Amino acid sequence: MKTNEILTVNNIRKSFGSNLVLNDISLTVSKGEALAVIGPSGSGKSTLLRCINQFETIDSGEILVDGEPMVTTNSDNAPVYADKAALRKIRLKIGLVFQNFNLFPHYSVLRNLTEAPVSVLNIPKGDAEAIAYGLLDKMGLSEKAEAFPYQLSGGQQQRVSIARAMALSPEILFFDEPTSALDPELTGEVLKIIRSLADEKMTMVIVTHEMAFARDVADSVIFMDSGVVVERGSPEEVFGSAREERTRQFLERYTRG
Ligand SMILES: Nc1ncnc2c1ncn2[C@@H]1O[C@H](COP(=O)(O)OP(=O)(O)OP(=O)(O)O)[C@@H](O)[C@H]1O
Ligand SMILES: [Mg+2]
């Protein structure tokens, strides 16, 4: 294994009943890389993220995070998950930003950012607050520490949820369509933050329908369709001269709207 590989996914399969949603998916993410995942609705993008983030179990295959096996497959082709302590350790290396923000509605912005660091990582409250204020400053939300989520715009809420994920200092950050619940004018402010994280070489996997953004920010792009990785390449390759007909058709349909 290459030492700079933070995420390794080998041949994972996942079905819901008779619906084979992930059909032999393999991919790697290196430290500092921004990987964009594009593909039609229902192609399995969210399921892939949910499997890596331990919200779903896989049927077979392997997932390694930072070289540590999260799940492997035995000789009967059944998944074998790491023990609870190892899974917890792995979970702490991963952050996930959802489409619909998922902030704690009854906590202030500040508490949303400090809750997990204090209760999960046992970071002293004062230290966690100092980190939180630093992140809010970076997100352009210094004024909003005492506000509650319902008092914020969607774009602000999404920036809080990015800050909340960052507060746990993840090794890798996943985004599942972070702007698709936002009006176009609020989308830009969130994309700007993600772009600044990419500039700082934060390792990220970004599922997105924002093709111009993916082209601009990603180091590489994966096109998924029907539970398979159809192709992977640089943004120039995938958007400019895709190898696979399916990719070209998707992008053509996309740009036509
Ligand atoms: N919990 C579940 N139970 C049953 N089927 C599911 C579940 N979650 C997802 N699916 C099915 O798995 C397939 C892939 O869904 P998924 O949400 O991963 O697609 P997606 O690529 O994220 O699509 P979108 O772009 O619309 O978000 C779909 O057919 C969906 O209906
Ligand atoms: Mg999805």
PDB file of C-alpha atoms and ligand atoms in Angstrom:
ATOM      1  CA  MET A   1       0.000   0.000   0.000  1.00  0.00           C
ATOM      2  CA  LYS A   2       1.232   3.465  -0.806  1.00  0.00           C
ATOM      3  CA  THR A   3       1.887   5.342   2.404  1.00  0.00           C
ATOM      4  CA  ASN A   4       0.053   8.460   1.283  1.00  0.00           C
ATOM      5  CA  GLU A   5      -3.174   6.550   0.708  1.00  0.00           C
ATOM      6  CA  ILE A   6      -5.789   7.669   3.239  1.00  0.00           C
ATOM      7  CA  LEU A   7      -8.713   5.701   1.855  1.00  0.00           C
ATOM      8  CA  THR A   8      -8.639   2.371   0.060  1.00  0.00           C
ATOM      9  CA  VAL A   9     -11.855   0.782  -1.169  1.00  0.00           C
ATOM     10  CA  ASN A  10     -11.502  -2.636  -2.794  1.00  0.00           C
ATOM     11  CA  ASN A  11     -14.280  -4.418  -4.672  1.00  0.00           C
ATOM     12  CA  ILE A  12     -17.157  -3.453  -2.424  1.00  0.00           C
ATOM     13  CA  ARG A  13     -20.645  -4.716  -3.056  1.00  0.00           C
ATOM     14  CA  LYS A  14     -23.877  -3.613  -1.450  1.00  0.00           C
ATOM     15  CA  SER A  15     -27.453  -4.646  -2.197  1.00  0.00           C
ATOM     16  CA  PHE A  16     -30.735  -3.474  -0.783  1.00  0.00           C
ATOM     17  CA  GLY A  17     -32.873  -6.585  -1.223  1.00  0.00           C
ATOM     18  CA  SER A  18     -32.497  -7.580  -4.857  1.00  0.00           C
ATOM     19  CA  ASN A  19     -31.233  -4.120  -5.835  1.00  0.00           C
ATOM     20  CA  LEU A  20     -27.448  -4.300  -6.358  1.00  0.00           C
ATOM     21  CA  VAL A  21     -26.483  -0.715  -5.576  1.00  0.00           C
ATOM     22  CA  LEU A  22     -22.677  -0.957  -5.373  1.00  0.00           C
ATOM     23  CA  ASN A  23     -21.303  -3.460  -7.842  1.00  0.00           C
ATOM     24  CA  ASP A  24     -17.596  -4.037  -7.280  1.00  0.00           C
ATOM     25  CA  ILE A  25     -16.469  -0.517  -6.445  1.00  0.00           C
ATOM     26  CA  SER A  26     -12.753   0.164  -5.978  1.00  0.00           C
ATOM     27  CA  LEU A  27     -11.108   3.517  -5.416  1.00  0.00           C
ATOM     28  CA  THR A  28      -8.286   5.178  -3.527  1.00  0.00           C
ATOM     29  CA  VAL A  29      -7.846   8.635  -2.085  1.00  0.00           C
ATOM     30  CA  SER A  30      -4.406  10.036  -1.330  1.00  0.00           C
ATOM     31  CA  LYS A  31      -3.488  12.523   1.346  1.00  0.00           C
ATOM     32  CA  GLY A  32      -4.254  16.062   0.234  1.00  0.00           C
ATOM     33  CA  GLU A  33      -6.353  14.973  -2.718  1.00  0.00           C
ATOM     34  CA  ALA A  34      -9.764  16.383  -3.620  1.00  0.00           C
ATOM     35  CA  LEU A  35     -11.805  13.720  -5.401  1.00  0.00           C
ATOM     36  CA  ALA A  36     -15.111  14.636  -7.022  1.00  0.00           C
ATOM     37  CA  VAL A  37     -17.732  11.929  -7.531  1.00  0.00           C
ATOM     38  CA  ILE A  38     -20.336  12.590 -10.208  1.00  0.00           C
ATOM     39  CA  GLY A  39     -23.073  10.452 -11.684  1.00  0.00           C
ATOM     40  CA  PRO A  40     -26.814  10.191 -12.251  1.00  0.00           C
ATOM     41  CA  SER A  41     -29.393   9.963  -9.486  1.00  0.00           C
ATOM     42  CA  GLY A  42     -29.571   6.452  -8.077  1.00  0.00           C
ATOM     43  CA  SER A  43     -26.068   5.483  -9.237  1.00  0.00           C
ATOM     44  CA  GLY A  44     -25.011   4.716  -5.646  1.00  0.00           C
ATOM     45  CA  LYS A  45     -22.999   7.822  -4.704  1.00  0.00           C
ATOM     46  CA  SER A  46     -24.649   8.400  -1.318  1.00  0.00           C
ATOM     47  CA  THR A  47     -24.637   4.689  -0.540  1.00  0.00           C
ATOM     48  CA  LEU A  48     -20.891   4.582  -1.202  1.00  0.00           C
ATOM     49  CA  LEU A  49     -20.331   7.469   1.216  1.00  0.00           C
ATOM     50  CA  ARG A  50     -22.650   5.910   3.778  1.00  0.00           C
ATOM     51  CA  CYS A  51     -20.766   2.602   3.624  1.00  0.00           C
ATOM     52  CA  ILE A  52     -17.404   4.310   4.111  1.00  0.00           C
ATOM     53  CA  ASN A  53     -18.832   6.361   6.987  1.00  0.00           C
ATOM     54  CA  GLN A  54     -20.254   3.291   8.756  1.00  0.00           C
ATOM     55  CA  PHE A  55     -23.907   4.251   8.310  1.00  0.00           C
ATOM     56  CA  GLU A  56     -24.399   1.139   6.184  1.00  0.00           C
ATOM     57  CA  THR A  57     -22.647  -2.224   6.162  1.00  0.00           C
ATOM     58  CA  ILE A  58     -21.226  -3.679   2.970  1.00  0.00           C
ATOM     59  CA  ASP A  59     -21.944  -7.202   1.675  1.00  0.00           C
ATOM     60  CA  SER A  60     -18.363  -7.888   0.605  1.00  0.00           C
ATOM     61  CA  GLY A  61     -15.108  -6.122  -0.197  1.00  0.00           C
ATOM     62  CA  GLU A  62     -12.578  -4.153   1.786  1.00  0.00           C
ATOM     63  CA  ILE A  63     -12.334  -0.660   3.207  1.00  0.00           C
ATOM     64  CA  LEU A  64      -9.121   0.655   4.776  1.00  0.00           C
ATOM     65  CA  VAL A  65      -8.789   4.088   6.351  1.00  0.00           C
ATOM     66  CA  ASP A  66      -5.295   5.443   6.844  1.00  0.00           C
ATOM     67  CA  GLY A  67      -3.985   1.895   6.389  1.00  0.00           C
ATOM     68  CA  GLU A  68      -6.254   0.429   9.074  1.00  0.00           C
ATOM     69  CA  PRO A  69      -8.766  -2.209   7.985  1.00  0.00           C
ATOM     70  CA  MET A  70     -12.310  -1.126   8.726  1.00  0.00           C
ATOM     71  CA  VAL A  71     -13.816  -4.144   6.973  1.00  0.00           C
ATOM     72  CA  THR A  72     -12.336  -7.074   5.068  1.00  0.00           C
ATOM     73  CA  THR A  73     -13.879 -10.162   3.501  1.00  0.00           C
ATOM     74  CA  ASN A  74     -13.316 -13.734   4.645  1.00  0.00           C
ATOM     75  CA  SER A  75     -12.931 -16.857   2.507  1.00  0.00           C
ATOM     76  CA  ASP A  76     -16.727 -17.313   2.450  1.00  0.00           C
ATOM     77  CA  ASN A  77     -17.004 -13.859   0.884  1.00  0.00           C
ATOM     78  CA  ALA A  78     -18.641 -12.470   4.039  1.00  0.00           C
ATOM     79  CA  PRO A  79     -17.672  -9.088   5.467  1.00  0.00           C
ATOM     80  CA  VAL A  80     -15.599  -9.022   8.654  1.00  0.00           C
ATOM     81  CA  TYR A  81     -15.691  -5.690  10.455  1.00  0.00           C
ATOM     82  CA  ALA A  82     -12.973  -4.464  12.805  1.00  0.00           C
ATOM     83  CA  ASP A  83     -13.835  -4.505  16.509  1.00  0.00           C
ATOM     84  CA  LYS A  84     -15.806  -1.687  18.109  1.00  0.00           C
ATOM     85  CA  ALA A  85     -12.769   0.212  19.381  1.00  0.00           C
ATOM     86  CA  ALA A  86     -11.067   0.102  15.982  1.00  0.00           C
ATOM     87  CA  LEU A  87     -14.254   1.207  14.210  1.00  0.00           C
ATOM     88  CA  ARG A  88     -14.624   4.109  16.584  1.00  0.00           C
ATOM     89  CA  LYS A  89     -11.032   5.161  15.996  1.00  0.00           C
ATOM     90  CA  ILE A  90     -11.587   5.018  12.241  1.00  0.00           C
ATOM     91  CA  ARG A  91     -14.848   6.947  12.507  1.00  0.00           C
ATOM     92  CA  LEU A  92     -12.982   9.782  14.192  1.00  0.00           C
ATOM     93  CA  LYS A  93     -10.676  10.104  11.188  1.00  0.00           C
ATOM     94  CA  ILE A  94     -13.632  10.756   8.910  1.00  0.00           C
ATOM     95  CA  GLY A  95     -16.009  13.691   8.678  1.00  0.00           C
ATOM     96  CA  LEU A  96     -19.219  13.819   6.686  1.00  0.00           C
ATOM     97  CA  VAL A  97     -21.125  16.896   5.571  1.00  0.00           C
ATOM     98  CA  PHE A  98     -24.710  16.155   4.569  1.00  0.00           C
ATOM     99  CA  GLN A  99     -26.919  17.741   1.983  1.00  0.00           C
ATOM    100  CA  ASN A 100     -29.394  18.894   4.624  1.00  0.00           C
ATOM    101  CA  PHE A 101     -26.864  20.200   7.183  1.00  0.00           C
ATOM    102  CA  ASN A 102     -28.089  17.967  10.055  1.00  0.00           C
ATOM    103  CA  LEU A 103     -27.193  20.483  12.751  1.00  0.00           C
ATOM    104  CA  PHE A 104     -28.502  19.954  16.280  1.00  0.00           C
ATOM    105  CA  PRO A 105     -31.523  22.319  16.183  1.00  0.00           C
ATOM    106  CA  HIS A 106     -31.664  22.910  19.946  1.00  0.00           C
ATOM    107  CA  TYR A 107     -27.959  23.813  20.292  1.00  0.00           C
ATOM    108  CA  SER A 108     -26.339  27.146  19.502  1.00  0.00           C
ATOM    109  CA  VAL A 109     -23.845  27.286  16.645  1.00  0.00           C
ATOM    110  CA  LEU A 110     -21.018  27.260  19.190  1.00  0.00           C
ATOM    111  CA  ARG A 111     -22.396  24.208  20.983  1.00  0.00           C
ATOM    112  CA  ASN A 112     -22.891  22.433  17.652  1.00  0.00           C
ATOM    113  CA  LEU A 113     -19.154  22.850  17.132  1.00  0.00           C
ATOM    114  CA  THR A 114     -18.002  21.969  20.656  1.00  0.00           C
ATOM    115  CA  GLU A 115     -20.370  19.141  21.586  1.00  0.00           C
ATOM    116  CA  ALA A 116     -18.503  16.259  19.937  1.00  0.00           C
ATOM    117  CA  PRO A 117     -14.964  17.500  20.679  1.00  0.00           C
ATOM    118  CA  VAL A 118     -15.897  17.825  24.384  1.00  0.00           C
ATOM    119  CA  SER A 119     -18.024  14.701  24.806  1.00  0.00           C
ATOM    120  CA  VAL A 120     -16.276  12.363  22.358  1.00  0.00           C
ATOM    121  CA  LEU A 121     -12.658  13.555  22.329  1.00  0.00           C
ATOM    122  CA  ASN A 122     -12.647  14.879  25.925  1.00  0.00           C
ATOM    123  CA  ILE A 123     -11.159  18.170  24.789  1.00  0.00           C
ATOM    124  CA  PRO A 124     -11.493  20.785  27.571  1.00  0.00           C
ATOM    125  CA  LYS A 125     -14.456  23.078  26.901  1.00  0.00           C
ATOM    126  CA  GLY A 126     -12.308  26.224  26.704  1.00  0.00           C
ATOM    127  CA  ASP A 127      -9.990  24.647  24.151  1.00  0.00           C
ATOM    128  CA  ALA A 128     -12.920  23.337  22.099  1.00  0.00           C
ATOM    129  CA  GLU A 129     -14.449  26.832  22.095  1.00  0.00           C
ATOM    130  CA  ALA A 130     -11.180  28.382  20.968  1.00  0.00           C
ATOM    131  CA  ILE A 131     -11.042  25.914  18.065  1.00  0.00           C
ATOM    132  CA  ALA A 132     -14.713  26.588  17.287  1.00  0.00           C
ATOM    133  CA  TYR A 133     -14.221  30.370  17.178  1.00  0.00           C
ATOM    134  CA  GLY A 134     -11.236  29.897  14.887  1.00  0.00           C
ATOM    135  CA  LEU A 135     -13.305  27.789  12.509  1.00  0.00           C
ATOM    136  CA  LEU A 136     -16.270  30.184  12.601  1.00  0.00           C
ATOM    137  CA  ASP A 137     -13.916  33.009  11.737  1.00  0.00           C
ATOM    138  CA  LYS A 138     -12.655  31.031   8.770  1.00  0.00           C
ATOM    139  CA  MET A 139     -16.231  30.373   7.656  1.00  0.00           C
ATOM    140  CA  GLY A 140     -17.102  34.072   7.931  1.00  0.00           C
ATOM    141  CA  LEU A 141     -19.513  33.349  10.783  1.00  0.00           C
ATOM    142  CA  SER A 142     -17.840  34.896  13.832  1.00  0.00           C
ATOM    143  CA  GLU A 143     -20.997  36.866  14.589  1.00  0.00           C
ATOM    144  CA  LYS A 144     -23.169  33.765  14.669  1.00  0.00           C
ATOM    145  CA  ALA A 145     -21.675  31.769  17.552  1.00  0.00           C
ATOM    146  CA  GLU A 146     -24.697  32.318  19.803  1.00  0.00           C
ATOM    147  CA  ALA A 147     -27.325  31.911  17.066  1.00  0.00           C
ATOM    148  CA  PHE A 148     -29.456  28.807  16.663  1.00  0.00           C
ATOM    149  CA  PRO A 149     -29.600  26.940  13.347  1.00  0.00           C
ATOM    150  CA  TYR A 150     -33.145  28.166  12.545  1.00  0.00           C
ATOM    151  CA  GLN A 151     -31.839  31.743  12.672  1.00  0.00           C
ATOM    152  CA  LEU A 152     -29.367  31.088   9.854  1.00  0.00           C
ATOM    153  CA  SER A 153     -29.676  30.897   6.076  1.00  0.00           C
ATOM    154  CA  GLY A 154     -29.149  27.530   4.425  1.00  0.00           C
ATOM    155  CA  GLY A 155     -25.713  28.609   3.238  1.00  0.00           C
ATOM    156  CA  GLN A 156     -24.750  29.688   6.748  1.00  0.00           C
ATOM    157  CA  GLN A 157     -26.059  26.432   8.210  1.00  0.00           C
ATOM    158  CA  GLN A 158     -24.017  24.463   5.723  1.00  0.00           C
ATOM    159  CA  ARG A 159     -20.897  26.441   6.603  1.00  0.00           C
ATOM    160  CA  VAL A 160     -21.559  25.672  10.280  1.00  0.00           C
ATOM    161  CA  SER A 161     -21.867  22.007   9.450  1.00  0.00           C
ATOM    162  CA  ILE A 162     -18.529  22.108   7.597  1.00  0.00           C
ATOM    163  CA  ALA A 163     -16.995  23.808  10.646  1.00  0.00           C
ATOM    164  CA  ARG A 164     -18.557  21.158  12.886  1.00  0.00           C
ATOM    165  CA  ALA A 165     -16.932  18.389  10.849  1.00  0.00           C
ATOM    166  CA  MET A 166     -13.592  20.240  10.853  1.00  0.00           C
ATOM    167  CA  ALA A 167     -13.747  20.686  14.646  1.00  0.00           C
ATOM    168  CA  LEU A 168     -12.932  16.985  15.002  1.00  0.00           C
ATOM    169  CA  SER A 169      -9.800  17.403  12.812  1.00  0.00           C
ATOM    170  CA  PRO A 170     -10.679  14.611  10.389  1.00  0.00           C
ATOM    171  CA  GLU A 171      -8.075  13.051   8.123  1.00  0.00           C
ATOM    172  CA  ILE A 172     -10.606  13.021   5.333  1.00  0.00           C
ATOM    173  CA  LEU A 173     -13.815  14.946   4.793  1.00  0.00           C
ATOM    174  CA  PHE A 174     -16.762  13.680   2.749  1.00  0.00           C
ATOM    175  CA  PHE A 175     -19.425  15.903   1.233  1.00  0.00           C
ATOM    176  CA  ASP A 176     -22.703  14.523  -0.099  1.00  0.00           C
ATOM    177  CA  GLU A 177     -24.092  17.154  -2.458  1.00  0.00           C
ATOM    178  CA  PRO A 178     -23.311  19.965  -0.024  1.00  0.00           C
ATOM    179  CA  THR A 179     -25.052  22.647  -2.070  1.00  0.00           C
ATOM    180  CA  SER A 180     -28.014  20.875  -3.608  1.00  0.00           C
ATOM    181  CA  ALA A 181     -30.419  22.111  -0.916  1.00  0.00           C
ATOM    182  CA  LEU A 182     -29.311  25.717  -1.453  1.00  0.00           C
ATOM    183  CA  ASP A 183     -30.439  28.549  -3.680  1.00  0.00           C
ATOM    184  CA  PRO A 184     -27.875  29.450  -6.332  1.00  0.00           C
ATOM    185  CA  GLU A 185     -26.848  32.631  -4.527  1.00  0.00           C
ATOM    186  CA  LEU A 186     -26.082  30.684  -1.338  1.00  0.00           C
ATOM    187  CA  THR A 187     -24.312  27.893  -3.204  1.00  0.00           C
ATOM    188  CA  GLY A 188     -21.344  30.118  -4.054  1.00  0.00           C
ATOM    189  CA  GLU A 189     -20.473  30.907  -0.454  1.00  0.00           C
ATOM    190  CA  VAL A 190     -20.354  27.202   0.440  1.00  0.00           C
ATOM    191  CA  LEU A 191     -18.331  26.275  -2.647  1.00  0.00           C
ATOM    192  CA  LYS A 192     -15.893  29.046  -1.756  1.00  0.00           C
ATOM    193  CA  ILE A 193     -15.278  27.417   1.632  1.00  0.00           C
ATOM    194  CA  ILE A 194     -14.753  23.987   0.087  1.00  0.00           C
ATOM    195  CA  ARG A 195     -12.374  25.521  -2.410  1.00  0.00           C
ATOM    196  CA  SER A 196     -10.378  27.118   0.413  1.00  0.00           C
ATOM    197  CA  LEU A 197     -10.147  23.703   2.121  1.00  0.00           C
ATOM    198  CA  ALA A 198      -8.857  22.248  -1.147  1.00  0.00           C
ATOM    199  CA  ASP A 199      -6.266  25.032  -1.324  1.00  0.00           C
ATOM    200  CA  GLU A 200      -5.117  23.991   2.159  1.00  0.00           C
ATOM    201  CA  LYS A 201      -4.794  20.412   0.872  1.00  0.00           C
ATOM    202  CA  MET A 202      -7.567  19.017   3.037  1.00  0.00           C
ATOM    203  CA  THR A 203      -8.268  15.472   1.837  1.00  0.00           C
ATOM    204  CA  MET A 204     -11.825  15.450   0.492  1.00  0.00           C
ATOM    205  CA  VAL A 205     -14.342  13.339  -1.385  1.00  0.00           C
ATOM    206  CA  ILE A 206     -17.073  15.523  -2.831  1.00  0.00           C
ATOM    207  CA  VAL A 207     -20.251  14.112  -4.355  1.00  0.00           C
ATOM    208  CA  THR A 208     -21.606  16.943  -6.416  1.00  0.00           C
ATOM    209  CA  HIS A 209     -23.799  17.975  -9.315  1.00  0.00           C
ATOM    210  CA  GLU A 210     -21.845  21.222  -9.633  1.00  0.00           C
ATOM    211  CA  MET A 211     -19.827  20.251 -12.692  1.00  0.00           C
ATOM    212  CA  ALA A 212     -18.035  23.579 -13.107  1.00  0.00           C
ATOM    213  CA  PHE A 213     -16.976  23.415  -9.471  1.00  0.00           C
ATOM    214  CA  ALA A 214     -15.784  19.803  -9.777  1.00  0.00           C
ATOM    215  CA  ARG A 215     -13.801  20.694 -12.862  1.00  0.00           C
ATOM    216  CA  ASP A 216     -12.233  23.643 -11.140  1.00  0.00           C
ATOM    217  CA  VAL A 217     -11.441  22.270  -7.691  1.00  0.00           C
ATOM    218  CA  ALA A 218     -10.989  18.495  -7.936  1.00  0.00           C
ATOM    219  CA  ASP A 219      -7.653  16.793  -8.485  1.00  0.00           C
ATOM    220  CA  SER A 220      -9.478  13.836  -9.956  1.00  0.00           C
ATOM    221  CA  VAL A 221     -13.019  12.908 -10.889  1.00  0.00           C
ATOM    222  CA  ILE A 222     -14.922   9.632 -10.726  1.00  0.00           C
ATOM    223  CA  PHE A 223     -17.997   9.036 -12.852  1.00  0.00           C
ATOM    224  CA  MET A 224     -20.358   6.457 -11.320  1.00  0.00           C
ATOM    225  CA  ASP A 225     -23.303   4.837 -13.042  1.00  0.00           C
ATOM    226  CA  SER A 226     -25.486   1.908 -11.914  1.00  0.00           C
ATOM    227  CA  GLY A 227     -23.222   1.058  -8.989  1.00  0.00           C
ATOM    228  CA  VAL A 228     -19.940   0.951 -10.886  1.00  0.00           C
ATOM    229  CA  VAL A 229     -17.040   3.345 -11.349  1.00  0.00           C
ATOM    230  CA  VAL A 230     -17.267   3.888 -15.096  1.00  0.00           C
ATOM    231  CA  GLU A 231     -14.096   5.946 -15.236  1.00  0.00           C
ATOM    232  CA  ARG A 232     -11.699   8.035 -13.267  1.00  0.00           C
ATOM    233  CA  GLY A 233      -9.431  10.743 -14.549  1.00  0.00           C
ATOM    234  CA  SER A 234      -8.258  14.297 -14.153  1.00  0.00           C
ATOM    235  CA  PRO A 235     -10.997  16.932 -14.553  1.00  0.00           C
ATOM    236  CA  GLU A 236      -9.538  17.747 -17.973  1.00  0.00           C
ATOM    237  CA  GLU A 237      -9.827  14.108 -19.035  1.00  0.00           C
ATOM    238  CA  VAL A 238     -13.296  13.419 -17.676  1.00  0.00           C
ATOM    239  CA  PHE A 239     -14.922  16.710 -18.647  1.00  0.00           C
ATOM    240  CA  GLY A 240     -12.855  17.364 -21.761  1.00  0.00           C
ATOM    241  CA  SER A 241     -12.355  13.990 -23.377  1.00  0.00           C
ATOM    242  CA  ALA A 242     -14.084  11.199 -21.458  1.00  0.00           C
ATOM    243  CA  ARG A 243     -13.025   7.713 -22.542  1.00  0.00           C
ATOM    244  CA  GLU A 244     -16.409   6.108 -21.969  1.00  0.00           C
ATOM    245  CA  GLU A 245     -19.530   6.758 -23.989  1.00  0.00           C
ATOM    246  CA  ARG A 246     -21.688   6.591 -20.838  1.00  0.00           C
ATOM    247  CA  THR A 247     -19.698   9.427 -19.284  1.00  0.00           C
ATOM    248  CA  ARG A 248     -19.969  11.558 -22.398  1.00  0.00           C
ATOM    249  CA  GLN A 249     -23.732  10.992 -22.568  1.00  0.00           C
ATOM    250  CA  PHE A 250     -24.178  11.945 -18.920  1.00  0.00           C
ATOM    251  CA  LEU A 251     -22.150  15.121 -19.256  1.00  0.00           C
ATOM    252  CA  GLU A 252     -23.892  16.083 -22.471  1.00  0.00           C
ATOM    253  CA  ARG A 253     -27.312  15.623 -20.904  1.00  0.00           C
ATOM    254  CA  TYR A 254     -26.086  17.564 -17.926  1.00  0.00           C
ATOM    255  CA  THR A 255     -24.796  20.562 -19.769  1.00  0.00           C
ATOM    256  CA  ARG A 256     -27.953  20.666 -21.860  1.00  0.00           C
ATOM    257  CA  GLY A 257     -29.873  20.858 -18.533  1.00  0.00           C
TER     258      GLY A 257
HETATM  259  N1  LIG B   1     -31.784   2.500   2.811  1.00  0.00           N
HETATM  260  C1  LIG B   1     -32.113   2.063   1.582  1.00  0.00           C
HETATM  261  N2  LIG B   1     -32.970   1.043   1.413  1.00  0.00           N
HETATM  262  C2  LIG B   1     -33.290   0.582   0.181  1.00  0.00           C
HETATM  263  N3  LIG B   1     -32.798   1.095  -0.963  1.00  0.00           N
HETATM  264  C3  LIG B   1     -31.936   2.127  -0.859  1.00  0.00           C
HETATM  265  C4  LIG B   1     -31.557   2.675   0.403  1.00  0.00           C
HETATM  266  N4  LIG B   1     -30.685   3.689   0.188  1.00  0.00           N
HETATM  267  C5  LIG B   1     -30.544   3.776  -1.151  1.00  0.00           C
HETATM  268  N5  LIG B   1     -31.280   2.844  -1.785  1.00  0.00           N
HETATM  269  C6  LIG B   1     -31.344   2.622  -3.244  1.00  0.00           C
HETATM  270  O1  LIG B   1     -30.026   2.514  -3.713  1.00  0.00           O
HETATM  271  C7  LIG B   1     -29.870   3.127  -4.980  1.00  0.00           C
HETATM  272  C8  LIG B   1     -28.759   4.131  -4.947  1.00  0.00           C
HETATM  273  O2  LIG B   1     -29.150   5.222  -4.114  1.00  0.00           O
HETATM  274  P1  LIG B   1     -28.169   6.385  -3.714  1.00  0.00           P
HETATM  275  O3  LIG B   1     -28.890   7.237  -2.746  1.00  0.00           O
HETATM  276  O4  LIG B   1     -26.878   5.813  -3.271  1.00  0.00           O
HETATM  277  O5  LIG B   1     -27.974   7.121  -5.113  1.00  0.00           O
HETATM  278  P2  LIG B   1     -27.289   8.502  -5.424  1.00  0.00           P
HETATM  279  O6  LIG B   1     -26.307   8.262  -6.519  1.00  0.00           O
HETATM  280  O7  LIG B   1     -26.798   9.138  -4.184  1.00  0.00           O
HETATM  281  O8  LIG B   1     -28.486   9.368  -6.045  1.00  0.00           O
HETATM  282  P3  LIG B   1     -28.811  10.971  -5.923  1.00  0.00           P
HETATM  283  O9  LIG B   1     -27.936  11.653  -6.940  1.00  0.00           O
HETATM  284  O10 LIG B   1     -30.259  11.056  -6.295  1.00  0.00           O
HETATM  285  O11 LIG B   1     -28.544  11.389  -4.516  1.00  0.00           O
HETATM  286  C9  LIG B   1     -31.239   3.675  -5.336  1.00  0.00           C
HETATM  287  O12 LIG B   1     -31.876   2.744  -6.164  1.00  0.00           O
HETATM  288  C10 LIG B   1     -31.927   3.786  -3.998  1.00  0.00           C
HETATM  289  O13 LIG B   1     -33.304   3.650  -4.145  1.00  0.00           O
HETATM  290 MG    MG B   2     -27.261  10.874  -3.129  1.00  0.00          MG
END
